[in-house]
mmCIF file of C-alpha atoms and ligand atoms in Angstrom:
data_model
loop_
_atom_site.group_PDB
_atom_site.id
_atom_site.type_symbol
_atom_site.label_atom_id
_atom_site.label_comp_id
_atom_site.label_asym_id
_atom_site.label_seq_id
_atom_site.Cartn_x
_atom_site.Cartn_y
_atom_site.Cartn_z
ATOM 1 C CA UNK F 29 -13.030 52.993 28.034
ATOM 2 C CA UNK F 30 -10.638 50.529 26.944
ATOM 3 C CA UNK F 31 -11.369 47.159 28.463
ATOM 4 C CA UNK F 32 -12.409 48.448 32.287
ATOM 5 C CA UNK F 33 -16.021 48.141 32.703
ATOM 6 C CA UNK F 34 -18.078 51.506 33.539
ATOM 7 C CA UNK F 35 -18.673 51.501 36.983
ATOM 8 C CA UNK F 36 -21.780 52.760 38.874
ATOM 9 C CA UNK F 37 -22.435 53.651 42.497
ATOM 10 C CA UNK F 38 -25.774 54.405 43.746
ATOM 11 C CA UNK F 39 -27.076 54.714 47.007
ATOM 12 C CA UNK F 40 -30.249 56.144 49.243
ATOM 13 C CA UNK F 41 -31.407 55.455 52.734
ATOM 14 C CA UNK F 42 -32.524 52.259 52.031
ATOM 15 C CA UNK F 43 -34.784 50.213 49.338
ATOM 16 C CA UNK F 44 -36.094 53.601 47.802
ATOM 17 C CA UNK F 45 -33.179 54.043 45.492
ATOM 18 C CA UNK F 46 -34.256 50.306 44.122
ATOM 19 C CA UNK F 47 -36.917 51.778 42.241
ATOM 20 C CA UNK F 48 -34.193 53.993 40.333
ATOM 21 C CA UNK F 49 -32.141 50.759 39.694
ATOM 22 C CA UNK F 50 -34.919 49.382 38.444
ATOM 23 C CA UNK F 51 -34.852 52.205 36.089
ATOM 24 C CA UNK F 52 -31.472 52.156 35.228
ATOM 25 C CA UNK F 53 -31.568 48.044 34.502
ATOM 26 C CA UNK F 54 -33.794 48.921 31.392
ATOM 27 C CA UNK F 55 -31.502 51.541 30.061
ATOM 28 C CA UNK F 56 -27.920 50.917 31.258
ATOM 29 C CA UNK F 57 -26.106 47.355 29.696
ATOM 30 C CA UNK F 58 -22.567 46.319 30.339
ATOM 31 C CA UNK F 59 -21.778 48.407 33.509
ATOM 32 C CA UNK F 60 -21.084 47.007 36.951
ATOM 33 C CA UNK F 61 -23.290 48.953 39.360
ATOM 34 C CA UNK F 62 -23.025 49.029 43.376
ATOM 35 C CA UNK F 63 -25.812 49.766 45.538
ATOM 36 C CA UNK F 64 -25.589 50.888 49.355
ATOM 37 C CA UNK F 65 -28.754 51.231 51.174
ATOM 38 C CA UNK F 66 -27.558 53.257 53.908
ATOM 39 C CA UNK F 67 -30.025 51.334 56.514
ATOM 40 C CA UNK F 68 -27.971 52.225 59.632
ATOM 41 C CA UNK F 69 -28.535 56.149 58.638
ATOM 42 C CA UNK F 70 -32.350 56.066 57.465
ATOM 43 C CA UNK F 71 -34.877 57.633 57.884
ATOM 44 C CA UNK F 72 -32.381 60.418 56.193
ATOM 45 C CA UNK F 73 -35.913 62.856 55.946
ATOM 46 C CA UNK F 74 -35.911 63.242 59.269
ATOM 47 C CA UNK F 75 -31.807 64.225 60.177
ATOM 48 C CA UNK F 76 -30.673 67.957 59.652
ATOM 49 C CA UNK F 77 -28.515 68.954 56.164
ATOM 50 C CA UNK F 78 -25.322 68.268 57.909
ATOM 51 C CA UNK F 79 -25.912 64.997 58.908
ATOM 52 C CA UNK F 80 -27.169 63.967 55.584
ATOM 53 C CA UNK F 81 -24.195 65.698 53.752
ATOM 54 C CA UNK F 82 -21.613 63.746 55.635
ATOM 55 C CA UNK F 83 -23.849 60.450 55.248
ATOM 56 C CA UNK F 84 -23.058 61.425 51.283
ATOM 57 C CA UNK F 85 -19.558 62.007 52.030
ATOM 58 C CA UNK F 86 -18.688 59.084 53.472
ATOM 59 C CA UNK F 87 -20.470 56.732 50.905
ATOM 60 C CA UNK F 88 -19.278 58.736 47.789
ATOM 61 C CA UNK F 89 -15.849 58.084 49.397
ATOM 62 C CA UNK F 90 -16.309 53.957 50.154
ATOM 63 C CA UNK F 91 -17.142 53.658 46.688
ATOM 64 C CA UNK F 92 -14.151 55.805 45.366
ATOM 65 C CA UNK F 93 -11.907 53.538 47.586
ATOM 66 C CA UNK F 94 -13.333 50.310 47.277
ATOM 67 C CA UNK F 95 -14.778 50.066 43.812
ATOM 68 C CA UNK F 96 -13.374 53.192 41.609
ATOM 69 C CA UNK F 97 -16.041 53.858 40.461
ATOM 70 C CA UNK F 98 -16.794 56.457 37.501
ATOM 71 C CA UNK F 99 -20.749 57.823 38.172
ATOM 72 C CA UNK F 100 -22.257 58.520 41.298
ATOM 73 C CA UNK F 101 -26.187 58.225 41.387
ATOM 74 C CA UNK F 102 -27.476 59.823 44.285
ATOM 75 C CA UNK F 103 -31.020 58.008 43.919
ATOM 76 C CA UNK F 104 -32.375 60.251 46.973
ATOM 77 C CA UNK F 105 -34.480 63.668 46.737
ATOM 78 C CA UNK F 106 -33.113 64.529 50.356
ATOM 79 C CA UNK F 107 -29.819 63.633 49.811
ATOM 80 C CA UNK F 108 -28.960 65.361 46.533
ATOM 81 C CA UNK F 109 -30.977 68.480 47.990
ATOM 82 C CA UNK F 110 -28.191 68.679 50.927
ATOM 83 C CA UNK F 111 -25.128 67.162 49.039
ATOM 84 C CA UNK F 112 -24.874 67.279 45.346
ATOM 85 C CA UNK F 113 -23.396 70.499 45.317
ATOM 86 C CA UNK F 114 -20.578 69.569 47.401
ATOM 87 C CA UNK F 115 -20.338 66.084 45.816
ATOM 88 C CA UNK F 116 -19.600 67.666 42.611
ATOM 89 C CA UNK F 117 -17.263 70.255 44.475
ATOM 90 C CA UNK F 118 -14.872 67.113 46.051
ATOM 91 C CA UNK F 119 -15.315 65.104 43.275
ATOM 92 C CA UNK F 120 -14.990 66.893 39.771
ATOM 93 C CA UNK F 121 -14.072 63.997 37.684
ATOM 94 C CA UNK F 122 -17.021 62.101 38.730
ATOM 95 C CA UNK F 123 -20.185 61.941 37.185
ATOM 96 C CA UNK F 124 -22.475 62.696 39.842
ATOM 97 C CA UNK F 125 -26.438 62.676 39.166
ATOM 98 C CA UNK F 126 -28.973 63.548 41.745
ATOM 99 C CA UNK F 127 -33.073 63.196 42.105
ATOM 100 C CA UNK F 128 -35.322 66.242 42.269
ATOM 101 C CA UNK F 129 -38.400 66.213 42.853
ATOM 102 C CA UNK F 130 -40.346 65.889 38.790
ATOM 103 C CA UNK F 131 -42.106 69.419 38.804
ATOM 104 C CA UNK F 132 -41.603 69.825 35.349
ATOM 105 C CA UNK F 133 -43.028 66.873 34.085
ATOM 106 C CA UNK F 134 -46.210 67.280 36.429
ATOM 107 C CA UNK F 135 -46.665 70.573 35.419
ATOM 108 C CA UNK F 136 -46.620 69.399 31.246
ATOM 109 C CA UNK F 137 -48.590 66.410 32.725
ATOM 110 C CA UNK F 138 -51.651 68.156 34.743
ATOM 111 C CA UNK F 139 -54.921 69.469 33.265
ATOM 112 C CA UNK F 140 -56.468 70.937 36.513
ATOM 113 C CA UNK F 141 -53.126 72.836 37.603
ATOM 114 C CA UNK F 142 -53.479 71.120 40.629
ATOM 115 C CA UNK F 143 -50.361 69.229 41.368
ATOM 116 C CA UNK F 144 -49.520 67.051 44.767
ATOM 117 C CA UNK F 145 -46.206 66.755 46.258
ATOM 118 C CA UNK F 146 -45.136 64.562 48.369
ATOM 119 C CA UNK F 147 -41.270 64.331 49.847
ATOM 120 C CA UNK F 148 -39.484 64.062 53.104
ATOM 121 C CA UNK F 149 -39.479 66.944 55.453
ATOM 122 C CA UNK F 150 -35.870 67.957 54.263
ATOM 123 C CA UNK F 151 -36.481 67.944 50.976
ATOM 124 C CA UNK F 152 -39.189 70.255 51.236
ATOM 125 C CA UNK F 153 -37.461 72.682 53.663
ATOM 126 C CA UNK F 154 -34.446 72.583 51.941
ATOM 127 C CA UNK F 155 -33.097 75.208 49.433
ATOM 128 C CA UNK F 156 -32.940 73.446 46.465
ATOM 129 C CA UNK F 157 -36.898 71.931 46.572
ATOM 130 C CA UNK F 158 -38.132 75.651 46.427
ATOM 131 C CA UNK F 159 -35.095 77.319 44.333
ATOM 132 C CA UNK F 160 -36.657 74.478 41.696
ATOM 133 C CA UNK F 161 -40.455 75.314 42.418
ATOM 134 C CA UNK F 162 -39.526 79.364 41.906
ATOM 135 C CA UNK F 163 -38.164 78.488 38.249
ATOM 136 C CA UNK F 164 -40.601 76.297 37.237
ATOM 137 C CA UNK F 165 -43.685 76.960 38.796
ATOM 138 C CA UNK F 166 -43.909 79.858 39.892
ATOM 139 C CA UNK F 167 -45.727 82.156 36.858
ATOM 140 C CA UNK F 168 -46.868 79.119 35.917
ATOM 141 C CA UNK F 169 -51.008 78.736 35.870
ATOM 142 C CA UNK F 170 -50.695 76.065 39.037
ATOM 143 C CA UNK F 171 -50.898 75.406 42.142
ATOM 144 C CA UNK F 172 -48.778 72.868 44.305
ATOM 145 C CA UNK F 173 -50.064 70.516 47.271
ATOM 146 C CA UNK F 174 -47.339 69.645 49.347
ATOM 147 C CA UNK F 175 -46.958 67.038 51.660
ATOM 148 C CA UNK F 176 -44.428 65.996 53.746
ATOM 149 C CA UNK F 177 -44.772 62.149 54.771
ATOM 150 C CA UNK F 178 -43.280 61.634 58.143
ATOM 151 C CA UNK F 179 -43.320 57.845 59.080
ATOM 152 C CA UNK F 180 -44.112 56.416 55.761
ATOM 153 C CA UNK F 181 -40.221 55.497 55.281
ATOM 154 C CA UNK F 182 -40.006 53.609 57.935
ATOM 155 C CA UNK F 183 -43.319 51.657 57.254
ATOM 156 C CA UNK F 184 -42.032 50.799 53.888
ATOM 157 C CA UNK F 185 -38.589 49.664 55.855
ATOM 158 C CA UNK F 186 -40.106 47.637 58.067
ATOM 159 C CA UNK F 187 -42.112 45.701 55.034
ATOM 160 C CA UNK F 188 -45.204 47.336 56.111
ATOM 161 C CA UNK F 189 -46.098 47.983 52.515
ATOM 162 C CA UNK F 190 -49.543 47.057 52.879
ATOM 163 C CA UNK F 191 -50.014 47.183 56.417
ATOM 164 C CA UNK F 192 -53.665 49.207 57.226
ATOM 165 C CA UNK F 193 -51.398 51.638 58.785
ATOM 166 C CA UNK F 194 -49.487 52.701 55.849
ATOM 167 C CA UNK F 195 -53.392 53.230 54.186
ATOM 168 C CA UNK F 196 -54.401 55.242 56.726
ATOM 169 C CA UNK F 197 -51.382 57.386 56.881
ATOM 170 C CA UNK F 198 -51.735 58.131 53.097
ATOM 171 C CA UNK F 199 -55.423 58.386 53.599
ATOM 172 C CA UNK F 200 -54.937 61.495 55.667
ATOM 173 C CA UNK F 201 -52.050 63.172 53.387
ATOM 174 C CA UNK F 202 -54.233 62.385 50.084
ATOM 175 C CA UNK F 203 -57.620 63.819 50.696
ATOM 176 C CA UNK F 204 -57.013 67.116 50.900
ATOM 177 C CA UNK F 205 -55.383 66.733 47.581
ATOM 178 C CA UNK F 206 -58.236 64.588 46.408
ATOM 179 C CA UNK F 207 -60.886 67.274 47.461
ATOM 180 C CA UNK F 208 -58.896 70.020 45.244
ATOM 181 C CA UNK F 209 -58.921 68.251 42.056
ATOM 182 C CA UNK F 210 -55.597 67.404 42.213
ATOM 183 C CA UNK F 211 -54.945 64.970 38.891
ATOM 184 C CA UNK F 212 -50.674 64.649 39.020
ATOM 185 C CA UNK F 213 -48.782 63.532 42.232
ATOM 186 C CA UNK F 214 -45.164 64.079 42.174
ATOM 187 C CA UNK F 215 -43.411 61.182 44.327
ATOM 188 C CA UNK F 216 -40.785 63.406 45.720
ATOM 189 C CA UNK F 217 -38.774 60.684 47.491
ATOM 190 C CA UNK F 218 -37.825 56.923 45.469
ATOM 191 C CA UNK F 219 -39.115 55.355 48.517
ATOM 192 C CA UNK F 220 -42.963 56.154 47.226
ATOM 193 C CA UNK F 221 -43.051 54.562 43.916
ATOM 194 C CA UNK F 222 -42.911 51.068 46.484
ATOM 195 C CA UNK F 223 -46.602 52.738 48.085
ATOM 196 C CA UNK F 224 -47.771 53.711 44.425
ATOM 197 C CA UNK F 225 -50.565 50.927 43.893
ATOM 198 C CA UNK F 226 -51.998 52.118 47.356
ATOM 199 C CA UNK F 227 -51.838 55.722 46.552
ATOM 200 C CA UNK F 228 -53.843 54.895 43.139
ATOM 201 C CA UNK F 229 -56.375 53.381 45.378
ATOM 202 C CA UNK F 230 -57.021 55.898 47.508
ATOM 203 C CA UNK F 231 -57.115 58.457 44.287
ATOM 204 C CA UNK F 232 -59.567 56.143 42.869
ATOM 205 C CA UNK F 233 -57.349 55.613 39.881
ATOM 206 C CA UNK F 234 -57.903 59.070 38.811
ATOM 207 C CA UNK F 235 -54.085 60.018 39.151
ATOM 208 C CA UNK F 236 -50.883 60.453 37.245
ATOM 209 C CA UNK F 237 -48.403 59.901 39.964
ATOM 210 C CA UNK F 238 -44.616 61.105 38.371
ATOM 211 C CA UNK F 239 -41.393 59.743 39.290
ATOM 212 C CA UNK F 240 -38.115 60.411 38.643
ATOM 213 C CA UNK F 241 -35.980 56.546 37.815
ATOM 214 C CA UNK F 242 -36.346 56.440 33.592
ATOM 215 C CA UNK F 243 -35.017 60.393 33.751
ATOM 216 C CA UNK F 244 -32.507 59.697 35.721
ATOM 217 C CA UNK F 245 -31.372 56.569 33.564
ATOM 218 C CA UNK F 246 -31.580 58.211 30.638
ATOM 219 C CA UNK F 247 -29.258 61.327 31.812
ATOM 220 C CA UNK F 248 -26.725 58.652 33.373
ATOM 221 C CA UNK F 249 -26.319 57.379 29.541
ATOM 222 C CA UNK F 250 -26.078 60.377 28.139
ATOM 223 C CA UNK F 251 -23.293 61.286 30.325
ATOM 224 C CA UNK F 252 -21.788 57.550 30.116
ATOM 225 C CA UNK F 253 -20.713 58.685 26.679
ATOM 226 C CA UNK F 254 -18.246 60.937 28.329
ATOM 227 C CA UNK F 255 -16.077 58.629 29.288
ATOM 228 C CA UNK F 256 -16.965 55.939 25.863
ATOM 229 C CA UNK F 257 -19.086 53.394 27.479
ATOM 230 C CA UNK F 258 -20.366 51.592 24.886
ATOM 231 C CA UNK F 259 -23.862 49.794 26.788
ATOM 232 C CA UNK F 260 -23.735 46.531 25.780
ATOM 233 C CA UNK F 261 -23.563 43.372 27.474
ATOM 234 C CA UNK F 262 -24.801 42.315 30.558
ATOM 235 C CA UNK F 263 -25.015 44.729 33.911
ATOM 236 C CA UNK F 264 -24.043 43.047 37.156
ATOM 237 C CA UNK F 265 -25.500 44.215 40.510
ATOM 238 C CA UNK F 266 -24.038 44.334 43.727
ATOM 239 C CA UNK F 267 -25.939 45.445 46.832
ATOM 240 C CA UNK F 268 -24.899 46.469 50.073
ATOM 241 C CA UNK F 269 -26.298 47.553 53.238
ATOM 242 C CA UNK F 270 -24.832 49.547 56.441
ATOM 243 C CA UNK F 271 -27.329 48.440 58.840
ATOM 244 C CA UNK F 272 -30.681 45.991 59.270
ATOM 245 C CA UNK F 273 -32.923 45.168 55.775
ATOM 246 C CA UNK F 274 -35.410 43.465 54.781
ATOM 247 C CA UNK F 275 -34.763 40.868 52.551
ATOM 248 C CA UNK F 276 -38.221 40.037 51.261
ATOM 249 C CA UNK F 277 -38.636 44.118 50.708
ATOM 250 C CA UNK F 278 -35.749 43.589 48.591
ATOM 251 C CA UNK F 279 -36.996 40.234 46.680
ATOM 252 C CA UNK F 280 -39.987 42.290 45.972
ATOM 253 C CA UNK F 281 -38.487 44.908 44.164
ATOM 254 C CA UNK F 282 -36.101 42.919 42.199
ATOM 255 C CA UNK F 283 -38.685 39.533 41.260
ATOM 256 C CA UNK F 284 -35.918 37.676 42.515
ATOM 257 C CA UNK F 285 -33.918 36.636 45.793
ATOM 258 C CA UNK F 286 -30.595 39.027 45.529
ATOM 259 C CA UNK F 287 -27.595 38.334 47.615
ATOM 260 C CA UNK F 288 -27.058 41.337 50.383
ATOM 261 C CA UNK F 289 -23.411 42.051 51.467
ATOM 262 C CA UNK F 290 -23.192 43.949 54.914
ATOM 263 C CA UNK F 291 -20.550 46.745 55.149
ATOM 264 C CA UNK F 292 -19.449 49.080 57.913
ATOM 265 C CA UNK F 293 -19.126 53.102 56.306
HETATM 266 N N1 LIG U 25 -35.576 57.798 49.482
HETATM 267 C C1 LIG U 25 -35.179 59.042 49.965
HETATM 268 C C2 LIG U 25 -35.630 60.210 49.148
HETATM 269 O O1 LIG U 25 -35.756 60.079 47.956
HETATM 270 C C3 LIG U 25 -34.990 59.272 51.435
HETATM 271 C C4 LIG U 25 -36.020 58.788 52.343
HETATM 272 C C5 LIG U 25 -35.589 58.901 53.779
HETATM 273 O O2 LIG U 25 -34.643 58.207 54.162
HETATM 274 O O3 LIG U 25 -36.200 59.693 54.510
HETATM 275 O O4 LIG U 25 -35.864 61.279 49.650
#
């Protein structure tokens, strides 16, 4: 890549797609990489396939503009289920890598055949979500619990991480899962991994919960070699944000207090 650094834009809703930066941190060296958390715009489970496509749109184009970049990460389930294909349409030189849902994994993973799923509403009723549950599971020997989760973005937002509220809510998704054996949870939207110590709880520990960051990091490298990124030296972050967040949310991910930059998209 001569001497330009590799350049990475990622976005989601909000502070879900921090648990696939997370990811990428471990695996991805000597990059710059640009975060949006598309605040203004979230809860994106809850807006119809056209909204969230031109949500995609318009960030996909902010970072062309503004930062050139080379890989798009779209490090949301409900986004890539109602953009990626036309991401990849408008943009063919990019390297653009969605989320799904980790069916495959959970079904290598499980020993009851009893797998949970939990997403947003649109990624669920969208096309992609059961086009990938017809080639994977469907002869398979399982059977899937899903769950949609309306409400728990926003109580993750808000910093209501361990609010009673967000227990309760979880409480009444998980036990029908709990009562049918099932032993693998797929976290079907990056917000959940932030919720994962209370779903453990309420699973009694007895749980493999699946999600999707160290996949996703390891596909981005893979494809980094594309363009000759050689991944070493240091990775510098940048995050942005299109509407209200919550810093401490943020400072909890990261360890650390992590400068936020607001922009208008
Ligand atoms: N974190 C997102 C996902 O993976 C979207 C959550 C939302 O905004 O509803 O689906």
């Amino acid at each position: 890549m001569g001497n330009e650094k590799f350049k990475i834009g990622v976005f989601d809703s909000g502070l879900g797609g921090l648990t696939v930066v997370q990811a990428l941190k471990q695996v991805i060296k000597g990059a710059q990489l640009f975060y949006i958390a598309d605040t203004k715009h979230a809860p994106y489970g809850e807006k119809t396939q056209a909204q969230i496509l031109q949500y995609a749109l318009d960030i996909a184009d902010y970072f062309i503009k503004h930062h050139k970049i080379d890989a798009l990460v779209v490090a949301c389930n409900t986004a890539t289920s109602a953009a990626i294909e036309n991401l990849r349409e408008k943009y063919p030189k990019l390297i653009v890598i969605g989320t799904e849902p980790g069916i495959k994994p959970a079904i290598a993973q499980t020993s009851t055949g009893h797998i949970g799923v939990l997403a947003t509403k649109a990624t669920l009723q969208g096309g992609k979500y059961q086009q990938l549950v017809n080639r994977l599971a469907k002869d398979k020997n399982v059977r899937l619990f899903e769950q949609a989760c309306p409400g728990l973005v926003e109580q993750i937002e808000n910093a209501d991480l361990d609010h009673p509220k967000t227990a309760t809510m979880l409480e009444h998704w998980l036990m029908p899962m709990r009562e049918n054996r099932v032993d693998t949870i797929v976290l079907g939207c990056t917000h959940y991994p932030l919720v994962s110590h209370i779903i453990k709880k309420i699973m009694q520990d007895d749980i493999f919960l699946i999600h999707t960051g160290d996949a996703i990091a390891k596909h981005l490298l893979e494809r980094s070699k594309e363009i000759h990124h050689h991944n070493s030296g240091v990775l510098t972050i940048k995050l942005y944000a299109t509407g209200p967040i919550d810093q401490a949310s943020v400072e909890r991910v990261f360890g650390k207090r992590e400068e936020i930059t607001h922009i208008i998209i």
